mmCIF file of N, CA and C in Angstrom:
data_model
loop_
_atom_site.group_PDB
_atom_site.id
_atom_site.type_symbol
_atom_site.label_atom_id
_atom_site.label_comp_id
_atom_site.label_asym_id
_atom_site.label_seq_id
_atom_site.Cartn_x
_atom_site.Cartn_y
_atom_site.Cartn_z
ATOM 1 N N UNK D 49 95.029 90.073 70.771
ATOM 2 C CA UNK D 49 94.334 90.223 72.278
ATOM 3 C C UNK D 49 95.222 91.270 72.909
ATOM 4 N N UNK D 50 96.529 90.692 73.325
ATOM 5 C CA UNK D 50 97.339 91.441 73.745
ATOM 6 C C UNK D 50 98.102 92.623 73.044
ATOM 7 N N UNK D 51 97.727 93.003 71.441
ATOM 8 C CA UNK D 51 98.456 93.581 70.731
ATOM 9 C C UNK D 51 97.322 95.179 71.582
ATOM 10 N N UNK D 52 95.926 94.633 71.346
ATOM 11 C CA UNK D 52 94.961 95.656 71.419
ATOM 12 C C UNK D 52 95.162 96.439 73.169
ATOM 13 N N UNK D 53 95.179 95.184 74.204
ATOM 14 C CA UNK D 53 95.778 95.530 75.506
ATOM 15 C C UNK D 53 96.672 96.393 75.059
ATOM 16 N N UNK D 54 97.919 96.406 74.976
ATOM 17 C CA UNK D 54 99.410 97.410 74.497
ATOM 18 C C UNK D 54 98.941 98.890 73.694
ATOM 19 N N UNK D 55 98.378 99.062 72.983
ATOM 20 C CA UNK D 55 98.216 99.912 72.535
ATOM 21 C C UNK D 55 97.001 100.871 73.210
ATOM 22 N N UNK D 56 96.017 99.948 73.691
ATOM 23 C CA UNK D 56 95.256 101.236 74.056
ATOM 24 C C UNK D 56 95.909 101.794 75.883
ATOM 25 N N UNK D 57 96.509 100.817 76.341
ATOM 26 C CA UNK D 57 97.072 101.502 77.622
ATOM 27 C C UNK D 57 98.437 102.307 77.155
ATOM 28 N N UNK D 58 99.036 102.298 76.460
ATOM 29 C CA UNK D 58 100.029 102.868 76.169
ATOM 30 C C UNK D 58 99.307 104.465 74.959
ATOM 31 N N UNK D 59 98.258 104.262 74.474
ATOM 32 C CA UNK D 59 97.874 104.969 74.172
ATOM 33 C C UNK D 59 97.328 106.207 75.325
ATOM 34 N N UNK D 60 96.888 105.920 76.210
ATOM 35 C CA UNK D 60 95.722 106.263 77.453
ATOM 36 C C UNK D 60 97.049 107.127 78.223
ATOM 37 N N UNK D 61 98.546 106.332 78.230
ATOM 38 C CA UNK D 61 99.772 106.817 78.922
ATOM 39 C C UNK D 61 100.115 107.980 77.793
ATOM 40 N N UNK D 62 100.390 107.928 77.000
ATOM 41 C CA UNK D 62 100.483 108.932 76.273
ATOM 42 C C UNK D 62 100.016 110.356 76.217
ATOM 43 N N UNK D 63 98.279 110.209 76.108
ATOM 44 C CA UNK D 63 97.513 111.312 76.145
ATOM 45 C C UNK D 63 97.916 112.245 77.702
ATOM 46 N N UNK D 64 98.067 111.242 78.596
ATOM 47 C CA UNK D 64 98.390 111.915 79.767
ATOM 48 C C UNK D 64 99.510 112.376 79.961
ATOM 49 N N UNK D 65 100.782 112.192 79.068
ATOM 50 C CA UNK D 65 102.001 112.669 79.098
ATOM 51 C C UNK D 65 102.180 113.775 78.599
ATOM 52 N N UNK D 66 101.535 114.285 77.727
ATOM 53 C CA UNK D 66 101.562 115.495 76.253
ATOM 54 C C UNK D 66 100.873 116.103 76.553
ATOM 55 N N UNK D 67 99.646 115.826 77.489
ATOM 56 C CA UNK D 67 98.564 116.851 77.238
ATOM 57 C C UNK D 67 97.979 117.085 79.150
ATOM 58 N N UNK D 68 97.177 118.060 79.178
ATOM 59 C CA UNK D 68 96.848 118.415 80.388
ATOM 60 C C UNK D 68 95.471 117.821 81.064
ATOM 61 N N UNK D 69 95.142 116.982 79.464
ATOM 62 C CA UNK D 69 94.115 116.399 79.771
ATOM 63 C C UNK D 69 94.527 114.703 80.545
ATOM 64 N N UNK D 70 93.749 114.736 81.600
ATOM 65 C CA UNK D 70 93.351 113.511 82.363
ATOM 66 C C UNK D 70 92.339 112.387 81.823
ATOM 67 N N UNK D 71 92.532 111.196 81.731
ATOM 68 C CA UNK D 71 92.080 110.589 81.079
ATOM 69 C C UNK D 71 91.008 109.485 81.696
ATOM 70 N N UNK D 72 91.397 109.326 83.618
ATOM 71 C CA UNK D 72 90.275 109.133 84.356
ATOM 72 C C UNK D 72 90.426 107.490 84.611
ATOM 73 N N UNK D 73 89.677 107.041 85.270
ATOM 74 C CA UNK D 73 89.404 105.749 85.651
ATOM 75 C C UNK D 73 89.534 104.366 84.847
ATOM 76 N N UNK D 74 89.140 104.779 83.465
ATOM 77 C CA UNK D 74 89.192 104.077 82.322
ATOM 78 C C UNK D 74 90.912 103.501 81.110
ATOM 79 N N UNK D 75 91.065 104.224 81.365
ATOM 80 C CA UNK D 75 92.505 103.775 81.129
ATOM 81 C C UNK D 75 93.295 103.440 82.570
ATOM 82 N N UNK D 76 93.163 103.570 83.576
ATOM 83 C CA UNK D 76 93.482 102.888 84.592
ATOM 84 C C UNK D 76 93.568 101.522 84.332
ATOM 85 N N UNK D 77 92.187 101.617 84.423
ATOM 86 C CA UNK D 77 91.628 99.904 84.105
ATOM 87 C C UNK D 77 92.139 98.908 82.693
ATOM 88 N N UNK D 78 92.463 99.330 81.742
ATOM 89 C CA UNK D 78 92.818 99.344 80.472
ATOM 90 C C UNK D 78 93.954 98.736 80.841
ATOM 91 N N UNK D 79 95.006 99.593 81.959
ATOM 92 C CA UNK D 79 96.329 99.068 82.466
ATOM 93 C C UNK D 79 95.853 98.218 82.733
ATOM 94 N N UNK D 80 95.011 98.030 83.863
ATOM 95 C CA UNK D 80 95.175 96.388 84.707
ATOM 96 C C UNK D 80 95.145 95.493 83.768
ATOM 97 N N UNK D 81 94.216 95.542 82.738
ATOM 98 C CA UNK D 81 94.590 94.493 82.132
ATOM 99 C C UNK D 81 95.680 93.606 81.574
ATOM 100 N N UNK D 82 96.882 94.721 82.085
ATOM 101 C CA UNK D 82 98.407 93.978 81.250
ATOM 102 C C UNK D 82 98.584 92.957 82.324
ATOM 103 N N UNK D 83 97.626 93.022 83.255
ATOM 104 C CA UNK D 83 98.025 91.574 84.352
ATOM 105 C C UNK D 83 97.527 90.809 83.295
ATOM 106 N N UNK D 84 96.409 90.237 82.767
ATOM 107 C CA UNK D 84 96.155 89.427 82.232
ATOM 108 C C UNK D 84 97.037 88.217 80.933
ATOM 109 N N UNK D 85 98.002 89.815 80.427
ATOM 110 C CA UNK D 85 99.065 88.992 79.425
ATOM 111 C C UNK D 85 100.384 88.554 80.445
ATOM 112 N N UNK D 86 100.356 88.316 81.366
ATOM 113 C CA UNK D 86 101.021 87.763 82.874
ATOM 114 C C UNK D 86 100.599 86.782 82.782
ATOM 115 N N UNK D 87 99.109 86.396 83.269
ATOM 116 C CA UNK D 87 98.437 85.168 83.643
ATOM 117 C C UNK D 87 98.376 84.405 82.241
ATOM 118 N N UNK D 88 98.195 85.080 80.910
ATOM 119 C CA UNK D 88 98.635 83.734 80.210
ATOM 120 C C UNK D 88 99.808 83.091 79.789
ATOM 121 N N UNK D 89 101.001 83.700 80.668
ATOM 122 C CA UNK D 89 102.493 83.272 80.121
ATOM 123 C C UNK D 89 102.493 82.448 81.046
ATOM 124 N N UNK D 90 101.933 82.964 82.867
ATOM 125 C CA UNK D 90 101.753 81.641 83.422
ATOM 126 C C UNK D 90 101.034 80.449 83.205
ATOM 127 N N UNK D 91 100.033 80.103 82.405
ATOM 128 C CA UNK D 91 99.435 79.016 82.093
ATOM 129 C C UNK D 91 100.317 78.217 81.019
ATOM 130 N N UNK D 92 100.979 78.664 80.182
ATOM 131 C CA UNK D 92 101.515 78.410 78.958
ATOM 132 C C UNK D 92 103.476 77.767 79.822
ATOM 133 N N UNK D 93 103.883 78.853 80.934
ATOM 134 C CA UNK D 93 105.049 78.006 81.517
ATOM 135 C C UNK D 93 104.613 77.261 82.676
ATOM 136 N N UNK D 94 105.019 75.551 82.545
ATOM 137 C CA UNK D 94 103.973 74.813 83.903
ATOM 138 C C UNK D 94 105.333 74.868 84.958
ATOM 139 N N UNK D 95 106.199 75.123 85.102
ATOM 140 C CA UNK D 95 107.349 75.533 86.447
ATOM 141 C C UNK D 95 105.730 77.081 87.254
ATOM 142 N N UNK D 96 105.817 78.371 86.234
ATOM 143 C CA UNK D 96 104.942 79.204 86.937
ATOM 144 C C UNK D 96 103.785 79.066 86.818
ATOM 145 N N UNK D 97 102.969 77.771 86.351
ATOM 146 C CA UNK D 97 101.872 77.131 86.412
ATOM 147 C C UNK D 97 101.257 76.470 87.853
ATOM 148 N N UNK D 98 102.551 75.934 88.330
ATOM 149 C CA UNK D 98 103.080 75.097 89.699
ATOM 150 C C UNK D 98 102.973 76.524 90.761
ATOM 151 N N UNK D 99 103.391 77.062 90.075
ATOM 152 C CA UNK D 99 103.890 78.077 91.498
ATOM 153 C C UNK D 99 102.169 79.100 91.681
ATOM 154 N N UNK D 100 101.788 79.530 90.687
ATOM 155 C CA UNK D 100 100.757 80.217 90.863
ATOM 156 C C UNK D 100 99.696 79.245 91.287
ATOM 157 N N UNK D 101 99.329 77.530 91.323
ATOM 158 C CA UNK D 101 98.145 77.272 91.803
ATOM 159 C C UNK D 101 98.708 77.146 93.113
ATOM 160 N N UNK D 102 100.178 76.760 93.306
ATOM 161 C CA UNK D 102 100.589 76.935 94.875
ATOM 162 C C UNK D 102 100.467 77.765 95.362
ATOM 163 N N UNK D 103 100.250 79.236 95.293
ATOM 164 C CA UNK D 103 100.335 80.680 95.652
ATOM 165 C C UNK D 103 98.172 80.658 95.938
ATOM 166 N N UNK D 104 97.674 80.195 94.792
ATOM 167 C CA UNK D 104 95.916 79.984 95.042
ATOM 168 C C UNK D 104 95.950 78.883 96.116
ATOM 169 N N UNK D 105 96.076 77.913 96.012
ATOM 170 C CA UNK D 105 96.307 77.033 97.363
ATOM 171 C C UNK D 105 96.243 77.584 99.295
ATOM 172 N N UNK D 106 97.151 78.679 98.448
ATOM 173 C CA UNK D 106 97.557 78.144 100.075
ATOM 174 C C UNK D 106 96.553 79.495 100.507
ATOM 175 N N UNK D 107 95.806 80.802 99.784
ATOM 176 C CA UNK D 107 95.221 81.579 100.256
ATOM 177 C C UNK D 107 94.037 81.119 101.212
ATOM 178 N N UNK D 108 93.491 80.103 101.088
ATOM 179 C CA UNK D 108 92.630 79.369 102.301
ATOM 180 C C UNK D 108 93.608 80.095 103.828
ATOM 181 N N UNK D 109 94.283 79.193 104.067
ATOM 182 C CA UNK D 109 95.373 79.375 105.035
ATOM 183 C C UNK D 109 95.630 80.811 105.716
ATOM 184 N N UNK D 110 96.066 81.948 104.298
ATOM 185 C CA UNK D 110 96.404 82.907 104.626
ATOM 186 C C UNK D 110 94.905 83.866 105.127
ATOM 187 N N UNK D 111 94.086 83.350 104.603
ATOM 188 C CA UNK D 111 93.308 84.480 105.643
ATOM 189 C C UNK D 111 92.269 83.540 106.860
ATOM 190 N N UNK D 112 92.952 82.272 107.151
ATOM 191 C CA UNK D 112 92.983 82.024 108.280
ATOM 192 C C UNK D 112 94.018 82.895 109.355
ATOM 193 N N UNK D 113 94.771 82.582 108.905
ATOM 194 C CA UNK D 113 96.098 83.443 109.572
ATOM 195 C C UNK D 113 95.667 85.182 109.611
ATOM 196 N N UNK D 114 95.156 85.215 109.079
ATOM 197 C CA UNK D 114 94.392 86.995 109.055
ATOM 198 C C UNK D 114 93.338 86.977 109.697
ATOM 199 N N UNK D 115 92.720 85.893 109.708
ATOM 200 C CA UNK D 115 92.018 86.316 111.351
ATOM 201 C C UNK D 115 91.695 86.182 112.279
ATOM 202 N N UNK D 116 92.901 85.335 112.511
ATOM 203 C CA UNK D 116 93.410 85.121 113.835
ATOM 204 C C UNK D 116 94.149 86.551 114.025
ATOM 205 N N UNK D 117 94.929 87.111 113.194
ATOM 206 C CA UNK D 117 95.932 88.333 113.697
ATOM 207 C C UNK D 117 94.612 89.329 114.174
ATOM 208 N N UNK D 118 93.493 89.671 112.806
ATOM 209 C CA UNK D 118 92.494 90.618 114.003
ATOM 210 C C UNK D 118 91.784 90.157 115.153
ATOM 211 N N UNK D 119 91.725 89.228 114.947
ATOM 212 C CA UNK D 119 91.042 88.599 116.394
ATOM 213 C C UNK D 119 92.125 89.165 117.586
ATOM 214 N N UNK D 120 93.085 88.831 117.701
ATOM 215 C CA UNK D 120 94.781 89.140 118.695
ATOM 216 C C UNK D 120 94.786 90.728 118.777
ATOM 217 N N UNK D 121 94.369 91.220 117.699
ATOM 218 C CA UNK D 121 94.653 93.005 117.497
ATOM 219 C C UNK D 121 93.032 93.561 117.584
ATOM 220 N N UNK D 122 92.132 92.817 117.906
ATOM 221 C CA UNK D 122 90.857 93.127 118.189
ATOM 222 C C UNK D 122 90.958 93.017 119.917
ATOM 223 N N UNK D 123 91.711 91.956 120.868
ATOM 224 C CA UNK D 123 91.758 91.640 121.882
ATOM 225 C C UNK D 123 92.885 92.604 122.746
ATOM 226 N N UNK D 124 93.682 92.522 121.710
ATOM 227 C CA UNK D 124 94.790 93.394 122.798
ATOM 228 C C UNK D 124 94.471 94.949 122.152
ATOM 229 N N UNK D 125 93.627 95.465 121.848
ATOM 230 C CA UNK D 125 92.949 96.734 121.214
ATOM 231 C C UNK D 125 91.815 96.992 122.618
ATOM 232 N N UNK D 126 91.414 96.375 122.759
ATOM 233 C CA UNK D 126 90.624 96.439 123.916
ATOM 234 C C UNK D 126 91.246 96.318 125.154
ATOM 235 N N UNK D 127 92.010 95.347 125.424
ATOM 236 C CA UNK D 127 92.772 95.523 126.952
ATOM 237 C C UNK D 127 93.651 96.755 126.691
ATOM 238 N N UNK D 128 93.985 96.994 125.406
ATOM 239 C CA UNK D 128 95.075 98.411 125.816
ATOM 240 C C UNK D 128 94.785 99.644 126.169
ATOM 241 N N UNK D 129 92.844 99.692 125.590
ATOM 242 C CA UNK D 129 91.947 100.471 126.167
ATOM 243 C C UNK D 129 92.037 100.732 127.432
ATOM 244 N N UNK D 130 91.730 99.785 128.192
ATOM 245 C CA UNK D 130 91.128 99.378 129.505
ATOM 246 C C UNK D 130 92.673 99.879 130.145
ATOM 247 N N UNK D 131 93.952 99.682 129.796
ATOM 248 C CA UNK D 131 95.192 100.031 130.325
ATOM 249 C C UNK D 131 95.615 101.365 130.195
ATOM 250 N N UNK D 132 95.801 101.923 128.817
ATOM 251 C CA UNK D 132 96.343 102.978 128.802
ATOM 252 C C UNK D 132 95.380 104.212 128.180
ATOM 253 N N UNK D 133 94.252 104.460 128.318
ATOM 254 C CA UNK D 133 93.452 105.044 127.728
ATOM 255 C C UNK D 133 93.672 106.690 128.739
ATOM 256 N N UNK D 134 94.225 106.743 129.855
ATOM 257 C CA UNK D 134 94.349 108.036 130.281
ATOM 258 C C UNK D 134 95.918 108.137 130.374
ATOM 259 N N UNK D 135 96.976 107.822 129.800
ATOM 260 C CA UNK D 135 98.195 108.162 129.686
ATOM 261 C C UNK D 135 97.740 109.247 128.753
ATOM 262 N N UNK D 136 98.683 110.230 129.177
ATOM 263 C CA UNK D 136 98.988 111.634 128.234
ATOM 264 C C UNK D 136 100.017 111.601 127.095
ATOM 265 N N UNK D 137 99.331 112.493 126.354
ATOM 266 C CA UNK D 137 99.988 111.991 124.820
ATOM 267 C C UNK D 137 101.432 112.729 124.847
ATOM 268 N N UNK D 138 102.260 111.859 124.676
ATOM 269 C CA UNK D 138 103.997 112.546 124.135
ATOM 270 C C UNK D 138 104.155 112.409 122.732
ATOM 271 N N UNK D 139 105.712 112.733 122.656
ATOM 272 C CA UNK D 139 106.133 112.855 121.391
ATOM 273 C C UNK D 139 105.760 111.744 120.138
ATOM 274 N N UNK D 140 106.097 110.314 120.854
ATOM 275 C CA UNK D 140 104.958 109.262 119.573
ATOM 276 C C UNK D 140 103.661 108.728 119.990
ATOM 277 N N UNK D 141 103.507 108.886 121.087
ATOM 278 C CA UNK D 141 102.047 108.686 121.632
ATOM 279 C C UNK D 141 101.551 109.439 122.016
ATOM 280 N N UNK D 142 100.883 110.205 119.607
ATOM 281 C CA UNK D 142 99.909 111.707 119.679
ATOM 282 C C UNK D 142 98.777 111.227 119.564
ATOM 283 N N UNK D 143 98.532 112.612 118.669
ATOM 284 C CA UNK D 143 96.874 112.120 118.470
ATOM 285 C C UNK D 143 96.794 111.303 117.619
ATOM 286 N N UNK D 144 98.028 110.783 116.782
ATOM 287 C CA UNK D 144 97.610 109.555 115.818
ATOM 288 C C UNK D 144 97.659 108.079 116.165
ATOM 289 N N UNK D 145 98.531 108.067 117.369
ATOM 290 C CA UNK D 145 99.129 106.941 117.809
ATOM 291 C C UNK D 145 98.606 106.871 119.334
ATOM 292 N N UNK D 146 97.330 106.709 119.589
ATOM 293 C CA UNK D 146 97.352 106.342 121.579
ATOM 294 C C UNK D 146 96.407 105.133 121.199
ATOM 295 N N UNK D 147 96.085 105.209 122.833
ATOM 296 C CA UNK D 147 94.800 104.569 122.846
ATOM 297 C C UNK D 147 93.920 104.528 123.806
ATOM 298 N N UNK D 148 93.049 106.016 123.590
ATOM 299 C CA UNK D 148 92.192 106.791 123.472
ATOM 300 C C UNK D 148 90.774 106.233 123.548
ATOM 301 N N UNK D 149 90.646 105.653 122.109
ATOM 302 C CA UNK D 149 89.716 105.035 121.802
ATOM 303 C C UNK D 149 90.177 103.562 120.814
ATOM 304 N N UNK D 150 88.763 103.060 120.777
ATOM 305 C CA UNK D 150 89.052 101.259 120.456
ATOM 306 C C UNK D 150 89.300 101.715 119.004
ATOM 307 N N UNK D 151 89.338 102.524 118.361
ATOM 308 C CA UNK D 151 89.432 102.643 116.937
ATOM 309 C C UNK D 151 90.989 103.249 116.880
ATOM 310 N N UNK D 152 91.718 103.761 117.280
ATOM 311 C CA UNK D 152 93.024 104.547 117.498
ATOM 312 C C UNK D 152 93.606 103.651 117.971
ATOM 313 N N UNK D 153 93.088 102.649 118.895
ATOM 314 C CA UNK D 153 94.183 101.433 119.642
ATOM 315 C C UNK D 153 94.360 100.390 118.913
ATOM 316 N N UNK D 154 92.999 100.348 118.054
ATOM 317 C CA UNK D 154 93.653 98.950 117.005
ATOM 318 C C UNK D 154 94.803 99.736 115.775
ATOM 319 N N UNK D 155 94.567 100.909 115.395
ATOM 320 C CA UNK D 155 95.181 100.946 114.248
ATOM 321 C C UNK D 155 96.939 101.462 114.501
ATOM 322 N N UNK D 156 96.793 101.850 116.200
ATOM 323 C CA UNK D 156 98.417 101.607 117.099
ATOM 324 C C UNK D 156 98.963 100.200 116.900
ATOM 325 N N UNK D 157 97.965 99.529 117.260
ATOM 326 C CA UNK D 157 98.429 98.269 117.039
ATOM 327 C C UNK D 157 98.801 97.237 115.942
ATOM 328 N N UNK D 158 98.073 98.072 115.363
ATOM 329 C CA UNK D 158 98.348 97.420 113.742
ATOM 330 C C UNK D 158 100.080 97.956 113.285
ATOM 331 N N UNK D 159 100.023 99.033 113.604
ATOM 332 C CA UNK D 159 101.234 99.966 113.357
ATOM 333 C C UNK D 159 102.490 99.140 114.155
ATOM 334 N N UNK D 160 101.770 98.898 115.165
ATOM 335 C CA UNK D 160 103.268 97.873 115.822
ATOM 336 C C UNK D 160 103.323 97.140 115.700
ATOM 337 N N UNK D 161 101.945 96.840 114.938
ATOM 338 C CA UNK D 161 102.667 94.903 113.861
ATOM 339 C C UNK D 161 103.369 94.676 113.208
ATOM 340 N N UNK D 162 103.117 96.070 112.369
ATOM 341 C CA UNK D 162 104.726 95.883 110.780
ATOM 342 C C UNK D 162 105.871 96.140 111.262
ATOM 343 N N UNK D 163 105.700 97.014 112.652
ATOM 344 C CA UNK D 163 107.424 97.523 112.981
ATOM 345 C C UNK D 163 107.308 98.646 113.369
ATOM 346 N N UNK D 164 106.298 99.443 112.635
ATOM 347 C CA UNK D 164 106.873 101.115 112.707
ATOM 348 C C UNK D 164 106.750 102.046 114.271
ATOM 349 N N UNK D 165 107.966 102.431 114.463
ATOM 350 C CA UNK D 165 108.347 102.988 115.883
ATOM 351 C C UNK D 165 107.132 102.257 117.384
ATOM 352 N N UNK D 166 107.655 101.308 116.649
ATOM 353 C CA UNK D 166 107.245 99.986 118.176
ATOM 354 C C UNK D 166 108.031 100.753 119.342
ATOM 355 N N UNK D 167 109.336 101.252 119.542
ATOM 356 C CA UNK D 167 109.700 101.292 120.533
ATOM 357 C C UNK D 167 109.872 102.478 120.777
ATOM 358 N N UNK D 168 109.590 103.337 120.398
ATOM 359 C CA UNK D 168 109.138 105.022 120.852
ATOM 360 C C UNK D 168 107.698 104.765 121.259
ATOM 361 N N UNK D 169 107.011 104.242 121.023
ATOM 362 C CA UNK D 169 105.542 103.497 121.630
ATOM 363 C C UNK D 169 105.908 103.026 122.923
ATOM 364 N N UNK D 170 106.533 102.245 122.880
ATOM 365 C CA UNK D 170 106.640 101.166 124.157
ATOM 366 C C UNK D 170 107.474 102.227 125.511
ATOM 367 N N UNK D 171 108.866 102.573 124.815
ATOM 368 C CA UNK D 171 108.834 104.053 125.584
ATOM 369 C C UNK D 171 108.138 105.184 126.350
ATOM 370 N N UNK D 172 107.107 105.675 125.358
ATOM 371 C CA UNK D 172 106.177 106.148 126.048
ATOM 372 C C UNK D 172 105.251 105.920 127.184
ATOM 373 N N UNK D 173 105.033 105.024 126.463
ATOM 374 C CA UNK D 173 103.885 104.365 127.806
ATOM 375 C C UNK D 173 104.415 103.466 128.741
ATOM 376 N N UNK D 174 105.973 103.020 128.910
ATOM 377 C CA UNK D 174 106.631 102.698 129.838
ATOM 378 C C UNK D 174 107.531 103.874 131.276
ATOM 379 N N UNK D 175 107.319 105.088 130.082
ATOM 380 C CA UNK D 175 106.955 106.134 131.303
ATOM 381 C C UNK D 175 106.377 106.631 132.043
ATOM 382 N N UNK D 176 105.200 106.520 131.674
ATOM 383 C CA UNK D 176 104.061 107.198 132.139
ATOM 384 C C UNK D 176 103.476 106.789 133.201
ATOM 385 N N UNK D 177 102.640 107.229 134.472
ATOM 386 C CA UNK D 177 102.585 106.976 135.237
ATOM 387 C C UNK D 177 100.659 106.443 134.988
ATOM 388 N N UNK D 178 100.126 105.029 135.498
ATOM 389 C CA UNK D 178 98.375 105.517 135.183
ATOM 390 C C UNK D 178 98.159 106.114 136.619
ATOM 391 N N UNK D 179 97.010 106.685 136.157
ATOM 392 C CA UNK D 179 96.360 107.193 137.250
ATOM 393 C C UNK D 179 95.854 106.599 138.517
ATOM 394 N N UNK D 180 95.657 105.097 138.036
ATOM 395 C CA UNK D 180 95.712 104.400 139.062
ATOM 396 C C UNK D 180 96.862 103.842 140.326
ATOM 397 N N UNK D 181 98.206 104.431 139.819
ATOM 398 C CA UNK D 181 99.127 103.777 140.450
ATOM 399 C C UNK D 181 99.071 104.519 141.869
ATOM 400 N N UNK D 182 99.498 103.789 142.736
ATOM 401 C CA UNK D 182 99.577 104.299 144.192
ATOM 402 C C UNK D 182 100.516 103.769 144.787
ATOM 403 N N UNK D 183 101.942 104.515 145.263
ATOM 404 C CA UNK D 183 103.361 104.075 146.111
ATOM 405 C C UNK D 183 103.026 103.980 147.417
#
């Protein structure tokens, strides 16, 4: 079993490497079967088996945390659209990252939650005035 998977995946790799012929999705799927070799290794090694079973047990808890994260992103996207939809586009608050629509707001908040450019977006939002601001 292992030998067939290994030979099949390497043959597809060699065909793509030495010819201009693209073997397509089938070879990519064959390469994915290499993971099954690792799963067989996990079954044999008891310490790896314990870690793998623990990982499988934690998946429902991770799904709950992911659902909670999506709920927070949804709520704050709605709040972000209501507060920052009229802010003019600037350097980091551009056509890709803004609060003009719900989808853009959701994507921007997801980007900020990963830590990518959050301080630039924060500075662009703090420097601009809302149209509702009266002094």
